Amino acid sequence: MKNFTSIKDIFSLSTLLEEAKTIKKNPYDFKSFGEHKTLGMLFFNPSLRTRLSTQKAAQNLGMHVMVMNLQTDGWTIELQDGTVMNQGSQEHIREAVAVISQYCDIIGIRTFPSLKNKEEDYQERVLNKFMAYASVPIVSLESATLHPLQSFADVITIDEHKTNATPKVVLTWAPHPKALPQAVANSLVQWIKETPMDLVITNPEGFDLAPEFTTGVTVMHDQDEALKGADFVYAKNWSSYQHYGQIETEKNDWMITAEKMQLTNNGKFMHCLPVRRNVVVSDDVIDSNDSLVIAQANNRTYAAQAVLLNLLKNEE
Ligand code: SN0
């Protein structure tokens, strides 16, 4: 593995899944691989789980970790080439990333979409510039359109809790007061498609995800119908892809409640977190024994550790 920015970077999901399970059993067995190696993690946006779980993963591998919040702690970075930099931006991404590559053996980077310019967001402009100017591997800590470390942890979690080989996984849009990325949803679809699981997406009209992800997947606009027989209910809000960045505030009845979970096959509830309680999901569902949200967060460590181990092995 040279970089990790989407499922396309991995060799085999079943192999990576086995590696993560092995690591979870004995997290300190691979400590020699990261000796004298440094992971740098750069955030353009807030993070709790990604930051802590990836730091923990790197430490379990014997790595050193440096973390920087670029928005608050760094110079303002210029992304455009050829700009006369006599305004607000102070440092060009070309030098910034080349310099960070001198200090780090792997660079993790979190970027967010503008949710205003679809083409720019879906071209992954910032992430691609990091890949272009870095001389070390790049790990996505969530990009404008994908969140592969989250999806890998989600696949591990489903694998641990499934009761048959082809569980029905329902990805459902949920209400939210703010415009959020499609990244978690896009990425989950990409990863589940690589498994034998039965995936159904349900969202209101106007909130279909990008066809590059949903081709071949059942998309339903009736949430109750979609939830019938679900083994896993993955709730997530996303803003519109079609009417790019627009939000829907009239569909509060899409919140996942105990009544809706009754439609499922004793379904388990999933969400990547952070979650708006009693907007996306009711307290009784997230606090029930059928909620997997903490198990998902726990698996973030082993997902990140399997990915970092592969990148370290490739460096040798
Ligand atoms: C992010 C998202 O992509 O939707 C991170 C998920 C891992 N979520 C948020 O930004 C939630 C912010 C909010 O206002 O609730």
Tab-separated table of C-alpha atoms and ligand atoms in Angstrom:
chain	number	residue	atom	x	y	z
A	1	MET	CA	0.000	0.000	0.000
A	2	LYS	CA	1.462	3.355	-1.072
A	3	ASN	CA	-1.227	5.751	0.189
A	4	PHE	CA	-4.594	5.227	1.872
A	5	THR	CA	-7.223	7.609	0.560
A	6	SER	CA	-9.987	5.206	-0.527
A	7	ILE	CA	-10.770	1.506	-0.784
A	8	LYS	CA	-9.065	1.609	-4.198
A	9	ASP	CA	-5.706	1.805	-2.414
A	10	ILE	CA	-6.038	-1.556	-0.681
A	11	PHE	CA	-5.004	-4.903	-2.073
A	12	SER	CA	-7.793	-7.055	-0.611
A	13	LEU	CA	-10.512	-6.203	1.909
A	14	SER	CA	-10.702	-9.753	3.267
A	15	THR	CA	-6.929	-9.785	3.902
A	16	LEU	CA	-6.982	-6.342	5.541
A	17	LEU	CA	-9.951	-7.409	7.684
A	18	GLU	CA	-8.072	-10.493	8.894
A	19	GLU	CA	-5.040	-8.308	9.686
A	20	ALA	CA	-7.202	-5.919	11.739
A	21	LYS	CA	-8.695	-8.846	13.681
A	22	THR	CA	-5.221	-10.221	14.413
A	23	ILE	CA	-4.053	-6.791	15.563
A	24	LYS	CA	-7.118	-6.396	17.790
A	25	LYS	CA	-6.232	-9.637	19.602
A	26	ASN	CA	-2.627	-8.553	20.241
A	27	PRO	CA	-2.250	-4.821	19.535
A	28	TYR	CA	1.413	-4.626	20.651
A	29	ASP	CA	2.736	-7.511	18.550
A	30	PHE	CA	3.937	-5.212	15.757
A	31	LYS	CA	5.801	-2.608	17.820
A	32	SER	CA	9.069	-3.030	15.934
A	33	PHE	CA	7.590	-1.851	12.616
A	34	GLY	CA	7.118	1.725	13.766
A	35	GLU	CA	10.385	2.110	15.632
A	36	HIS	CA	12.033	5.476	14.820
A	37	LYS	CA	9.127	6.334	12.506
A	38	THR	CA	6.937	9.417	12.835
A	39	LEU	CA	3.275	9.928	11.928
A	40	GLY	CA	2.246	13.534	11.351
A	41	MET	CA	-1.471	14.267	11.573
A	42	LEU	CA	-2.763	17.508	10.092
A	43	PHE	CA	-6.303	18.729	10.640
A	44	PHE	CA	-8.143	21.429	8.728
A	45	ASN	CA	-11.249	20.537	10.811
A	46	PRO	CA	-12.178	19.299	14.278
A	47	SER	CA	-11.706	15.641	15.178
A	48	LEU	CA	-12.127	13.468	18.252
A	49	ARG	CA	-12.210	9.787	17.242
A	50	THR	CA	-9.977	10.021	14.181
A	51	ARG	CA	-7.336	11.987	16.010
A	52	LEU	CA	-7.214	9.847	19.156
A	53	SER	CA	-7.689	6.426	17.538
A	54	THR	CA	-5.083	7.041	14.831
A	55	GLN	CA	-2.631	8.386	17.425
A	56	LYS	CA	-3.250	5.312	19.543
A	57	ALA	CA	-2.842	3.035	16.511
A	58	ALA	CA	0.513	4.638	15.674
A	59	GLN	CA	1.692	4.354	19.287
A	60	ASN	CA	0.676	0.680	19.391
A	61	LEU	CA	3.007	0.232	16.394
A	62	GLY	CA	5.856	1.989	18.217
A	63	MET	CA	5.607	5.200	16.165
A	64	HIS	CA	6.044	8.774	17.328
A	65	VAL	CA	3.137	11.093	16.587
A	66	MET	CA	2.941	14.818	15.821
A	67	VAL	CA	-0.446	16.522	15.541
A	68	MET	CA	-1.172	19.957	14.143
A	69	ASN	CA	-4.422	21.855	13.711
A	70	LEU	CA	-3.590	23.773	10.569
A	71	GLN	CA	-6.514	26.224	10.822
A	72	THR	CA	-5.492	27.553	14.216
A	73	ASP	CA	-1.771	26.753	14.627
A	74	GLY	CA	-0.235	27.034	11.167
A	75	TRP	CA	0.323	29.709	8.558
A	76	THR	CA	-2.575	30.259	6.184
A	77	ILE	CA	-1.851	27.941	3.289
A	78	GLU	CA	-2.114	28.995	-0.365
A	79	LEU	CA	-3.468	26.270	-2.632
A	80	GLN	CA	-3.419	27.997	-6.036
A	81	ASP	CA	-0.377	27.944	-8.277
A	82	GLY	CA	0.891	31.210	-9.692
A	83	THR	CA	-0.796	33.407	-7.079
A	84	VAL	CA	0.878	36.682	-6.153
A	85	MET	CA	0.873	36.041	-2.405
A	86	ASN	CA	0.469	39.617	-1.230
A	87	GLN	CA	-2.874	38.964	0.500
A	88	GLY	CA	-3.914	36.699	3.415
A	89	SER	CA	-2.170	33.407	2.620
A	90	GLN	CA	1.353	33.101	3.978
A	91	GLU	CA	2.767	29.751	2.909
A	92	HIS	CA	2.305	27.772	-0.289
A	93	ILE	CA	1.143	24.160	-0.071
A	94	ARG	CA	4.119	23.105	-2.246
A	95	GLU	CA	6.678	24.068	0.404
A	96	ALA	CA	4.454	23.201	3.359
A	97	VAL	CA	3.939	19.590	2.308
A	98	ALA	CA	7.527	19.107	1.133
A	99	VAL	CA	8.730	20.375	4.524
A	100	ILE	CA	6.321	18.179	6.524
A	101	SER	CA	7.661	15.214	4.510
A	102	GLN	CA	11.133	15.926	5.967
A	103	TYR	CA	9.832	15.361	9.506
A	104	CYS	CA	7.302	12.565	8.985
A	105	ASP	CA	7.380	9.033	7.559
A	106	ILE	CA	3.594	9.030	7.041
A	107	ILE	CA	1.299	12.056	6.809
A	108	GLY	CA	-2.374	11.914	7.799
A	109	ILE	CA	-4.571	14.722	6.556
A	110	ARG	CA	-8.190	15.736	7.223
A	111	THR	CA	-9.906	18.043	4.776
A	112	PHE	CA	-13.568	18.990	4.414
A	113	PRO	CA	-15.645	19.884	1.360
A	114	SER	CA	-16.763	23.439	0.668
A	115	LEU	CA	-20.273	22.053	-0.031
A	116	LYS	CA	-20.490	24.968	-2.468
A	117	ASN	CA	-18.378	23.852	-5.434
A	118	LYS	CA	-19.245	20.240	-6.320
A	119	GLU	CA	-16.582	19.834	-8.997
A	120	GLU	CA	-13.786	21.085	-6.760
A	121	ASP	CA	-14.931	18.963	-3.809
A	122	TYR	CA	-15.307	15.791	-5.875
A	123	GLN	CA	-11.890	16.372	-7.481
A	124	GLU	CA	-10.416	16.221	-3.927
A	125	ARG	CA	-8.359	19.310	-4.680
A	126	VAL	CA	-6.634	19.631	-1.278
A	127	LEU	CA	-5.957	15.930	-0.730
A	128	ASN	CA	-4.532	15.578	-4.235
A	129	LYS	CA	-2.173	18.491	-3.694
A	130	PHE	CA	-0.878	16.777	-0.551
A	131	MET	CA	-0.294	13.604	-2.563
A	132	ALA	CA	1.426	15.558	-5.317
A	133	TYR	CA	3.886	17.400	-3.070
A	134	ALA	CA	4.546	14.778	-0.351
A	135	SER	CA	7.499	12.428	-0.594
A	136	VAL	CA	5.998	10.029	1.996
A	137	PRO	CA	2.684	8.065	2.121
A	138	ILE	CA	-0.556	9.986	2.704
A	139	VAL	CA	-3.424	8.677	4.834
A	140	SER	CA	-6.859	10.276	4.554
A	141	LEU	CA	-8.280	11.174	7.953
A	142	GLU	CA	-11.524	12.076	6.068
A	143	SER	CA	-11.403	13.958	2.810
A	144	ALA	CA	-13.973	16.065	0.979
A	145	THR	CA	-15.836	13.028	-0.362
A	146	LEU	CA	-14.626	9.920	1.529
A	147	HIS	CA	-13.832	8.673	5.039
A	148	PRO	CA	-12.103	5.319	4.460
A	149	LEU	CA	-10.766	4.749	8.006
A	150	GLN	CA	-14.335	5.131	9.310
A	151	SER	CA	-15.733	2.732	6.719
A	152	PHE	CA	-13.081	0.132	7.428
A	153	ALA	CA	-13.918	0.292	11.170
A	154	ASP	CA	-17.617	-0.013	10.260
A	155	VAL	CA	-16.963	-3.138	8.174
A	156	ILE	CA	-14.975	-4.661	11.071
A	157	THR	CA	-17.876	-3.874	13.445
A	158	ILE	CA	-20.518	-5.404	11.167
A	159	ASP	CA	-18.318	-8.454	10.657
A	160	GLU	CA	-18.072	-8.905	14.450
A	161	HIS	CA	-21.831	-8.610	15.011
A	162	LYS	CA	-23.358	-10.299	11.961
A	163	THR	CA	-25.305	-13.528	12.467
A	164	ASN	CA	-25.212	-14.646	8.822
A	165	ALA	CA	-22.867	-14.136	5.859
A	166	THR	CA	-25.109	-11.695	3.978
A	167	PRO	CA	-26.709	-9.365	6.540
A	168	LYS	CA	-29.022	-6.618	5.312
A	169	VAL	CA	-27.384	-3.242	5.939
A	170	VAL	CA	-29.619	-0.181	5.553
A	171	LEU	CA	-27.884	3.158	5.182
A	172	THR	CA	-30.488	5.766	6.039
A	173	TRP	CA	-30.351	9.518	5.649
A	174	ALA	CA	-31.280	11.273	8.916
A	175	PRO	CA	-32.282	14.844	9.777
A	176	HIS	CA	-29.647	17.438	10.759
A	177	PRO	CA	-29.643	21.208	11.239
A	178	LYS	CA	-26.351	21.786	9.367
A	179	ALA	CA	-24.988	21.012	5.911
A	180	LEU	CA	-22.761	17.934	6.269
A	181	PRO	CA	-20.514	16.156	3.762
A	182	GLN	CA	-21.544	13.035	1.837
A	183	ALA	CA	-18.145	11.540	2.744
A	184	VAL	CA	-19.156	9.005	5.406
A	185	ALA	CA	-22.085	7.739	3.311
A	186	ASN	CA	-20.143	7.596	-0.002
A	187	SER	CA	-17.320	5.733	1.659
A	188	LEU	CA	-19.543	3.246	3.513
A	189	VAL	CA	-21.223	2.372	0.213
A	190	GLN	CA	-17.823	1.823	-1.457
A	191	TRP	CA	-16.684	-0.544	1.298
A	192	ILE	CA	-19.922	-2.509	1.763
A	193	LYS	CA	-20.015	-3.087	-2.003
A	194	GLU	CA	-16.737	-5.019	-1.632
A	195	THR	CA	-18.422	-7.467	0.785
A	196	PRO	CA	-21.203	-10.026	0.230
A	197	MET	CA	-23.581	-7.918	2.386
A	198	ASP	CA	-26.970	-6.792	1.107
A	199	LEU	CA	-26.947	-2.971	1.021
A	200	VAL	CA	-30.033	-0.753	0.763
A	201	ILE	CA	-29.827	3.047	0.850
A	202	THR	CA	-32.829	5.124	1.859
A	203	ASN	CA	-33.062	8.901	1.609
A	204	PRO	CA	-35.625	11.582	0.733
A	205	GLU	CA	-36.048	12.635	-2.908
A	206	GLY	CA	-33.294	15.039	-3.879
A	207	PHE	CA	-30.777	13.411	-1.530
A	208	ASP	CA	-29.520	10.554	-3.721
A	209	LEU	CA	-25.770	10.095	-3.392
A	210	ALA	CA	-23.462	10.445	-6.390
A	211	PRO	CA	-24.154	7.745	-9.020
A	212	GLU	CA	-20.457	6.793	-9.061
A	213	PHE	CA	-21.104	5.213	-5.646
A	214	THR	CA	-24.731	4.064	-5.853
A	215	THR	CA	-24.686	2.273	-9.219
A	216	GLY	CA	-25.940	-1.267	-8.598
A	217	VAL	CA	-27.281	-0.458	-5.097
A	218	THR	CA	-31.006	-0.378	-4.218
A	219	VAL	CA	-32.067	3.174	-3.328
A	220	MET	CA	-35.508	3.631	-1.723
A	221	HIS	CA	-37.297	6.849	-0.874
A	222	ASP	CA	-39.653	5.136	1.598
A	223	GLN	CA	-37.672	4.723	4.820
A	224	ASP	CA	-40.126	2.329	6.523
A	225	GLU	CA	-40.070	-0.024	3.526
A	226	ALA	CA	-36.278	0.057	3.438
A	227	LEU	CA	-35.939	-0.702	7.163
A	228	LYS	CA	-37.985	-3.903	6.969
A	229	GLY	CA	-35.813	-6.887	7.872
A	230	ALA	CA	-32.643	-4.817	8.373
A	231	ASP	CA	-29.883	-6.465	10.413
A	232	PHE	CA	-27.951	-3.185	10.654
A	233	VAL	CA	-29.336	0.363	10.479
A	234	TYR	CA	-26.599	2.894	9.702
A	235	ALA	CA	-27.954	6.420	10.168
A	236	LYS	CA	-26.134	9.445	8.779
A	237	ASN	CA	-27.104	12.863	7.566
A	238	TRP	CA	-25.693	14.231	4.342
A	239	SER	CA	-26.470	17.403	2.451
A	240	SER	CA	-27.777	17.138	-1.099
A	241	TYR	CA	-25.439	16.015	-3.866
A	242	GLN	CA	-27.938	16.921	-6.585
A	243	HIS	CA	-28.788	20.392	-5.233
A	244	TYR	CA	-25.284	20.630	-3.962
A	245	GLY	CA	-24.929	21.431	-0.264
A	246	GLN	CA	-28.626	22.148	0.326
A	247	ILE	CA	-30.261	20.806	3.489
A	248	GLU	CA	-33.733	19.477	4.293
A	249	THR	CA	-35.313	20.688	7.528
A	250	GLU	CA	-38.866	19.379	7.075
A	251	LYS	CA	-38.132	15.654	7.423
A	252	ASN	CA	-37.808	15.257	11.207
A	253	ASP	CA	-39.777	12.015	10.920
A	254	TRP	CA	-36.679	10.408	9.389
A	255	MET	CA	-35.092	10.284	12.890
A	256	ILE	CA	-34.349	6.701	13.967
A	257	THR	CA	-36.673	5.813	16.872
A	258	ALA	CA	-37.483	2.622	18.790
A	259	GLU	CA	-40.679	2.384	16.734
A	260	LYS	CA	-38.669	2.356	13.492
A	261	MET	CA	-36.228	-0.208	14.878
A	262	GLN	CA	-39.301	-2.470	15.405
A	263	LEU	CA	-39.505	-2.798	11.611
A	264	THR	CA	-36.051	-4.378	11.494
A	265	ASN	CA	-34.800	-7.894	12.123
A	266	ASN	CA	-33.639	-7.114	15.681
A	267	GLY	CA	-31.413	-4.621	13.886
A	268	LYS	CA	-28.317	-3.054	15.368
A	269	PHE	CA	-27.976	0.724	15.281
A	270	MET	CA	-24.824	2.329	13.845
A	271	HIS	CA	-23.516	5.890	13.456
A	272	CYS	CA	-19.995	7.221	12.929
A	273	LEU	CA	-20.371	9.917	15.671
A	274	PRO	CA	-20.515	12.726	16.605
A	275	VAL	CA	-24.299	12.400	16.608
A	276	ARG	CA	-27.033	14.931	17.386
A	277	ARG	CA	-29.202	13.077	19.909
A	278	ASN	CA	-32.966	13.285	19.372
A	279	VAL	CA	-32.380	14.736	15.902
A	280	VAL	CA	-30.632	11.852	14.115
A	281	VAL	CA	-31.502	9.137	16.666
A	282	SER	CA	-33.641	9.029	19.801
A	283	ASP	CA	-31.992	8.498	23.195
A	284	ASP	CA	-33.647	5.113	23.738
A	285	VAL	CA	-32.120	3.698	20.511
A	286	ILE	CA	-28.579	5.012	20.959
A	287	ASP	CA	-28.619	3.992	24.640
A	288	SER	CA	-30.009	0.504	23.933
A	289	ASN	CA	-28.033	-2.743	23.866
A	290	ASP	CA	-28.551	-2.786	20.099
A	291	SER	CA	-26.441	0.333	19.608
A	292	LEU	CA	-22.957	-0.323	18.167
A	293	VAL	CA	-21.657	3.247	18.180
A	294	ILE	CA	-19.023	2.677	20.875
A	295	ALA	CA	-17.914	-0.609	19.300
A	296	GLN	CA	-17.478	1.277	15.994
A	297	ALA	CA	-15.371	3.935	17.698
A	298	ASN	CA	-13.250	1.241	19.361
A	299	ASN	CA	-12.578	-0.420	16.020
A	300	ARG	CA	-11.242	2.847	14.621
A	301	THR	CA	-7.958	2.033	16.402
A	302	TYR	CA	-7.549	-1.391	14.787
A	303	ALA	CA	-8.618	-0.160	11.360
A	304	ALA	CA	-6.005	2.602	11.529
A	305	GLN	CA	-3.391	0.218	12.907
A	306	ALA	CA	-3.874	-2.277	10.057
A	307	VAL	CA	-3.572	0.546	7.522
A	308	LEU	CA	-0.477	2.109	9.116
A	309	LEU	CA	1.179	-1.318	9.415
A	310	ASN	CA	0.681	-1.927	5.692
A	311	LEU	CA	2.161	1.473	4.853
A	312	LEU	CA	5.156	0.839	7.160
A	313	LYS	CA	5.774	-2.597	5.645
A	314	ASN	CA	5.749	-1.099	2.173
A	315	GLU	CA	8.409	1.416	3.211
A	316	GLU	CA	10.940	-1.268	4.133
B	1	SN0	C1	-18.645	14.959	10.114
B	1	SN0	C2	-19.291	14.467	8.841
B	1	SN0	O1	-18.587	14.136	7.872
B	1	SN0	O2	-20.516	14.418	8.766
B	1	SN0	C3	-17.688	13.961	10.710
B	1	SN0	C4	-18.116	12.534	10.742
B	1	SN0	C5	-17.004	11.598	11.101
B	1	SN0	N1	-19.674	15.274	11.077
B	1	SN0	C6	-19.906	16.526	11.452
B	1	SN0	O3	-19.285	17.442	10.966
B	1	SN0	C7	-20.979	16.776	12.494
B	1	SN0	C8	-21.026	18.220	12.884
B	1	SN0	C9	-22.298	18.628	13.566
B	1	SN0	O4	-22.562	19.828	13.514
B	1	SN0	O5	-23.029	17.816	14.133
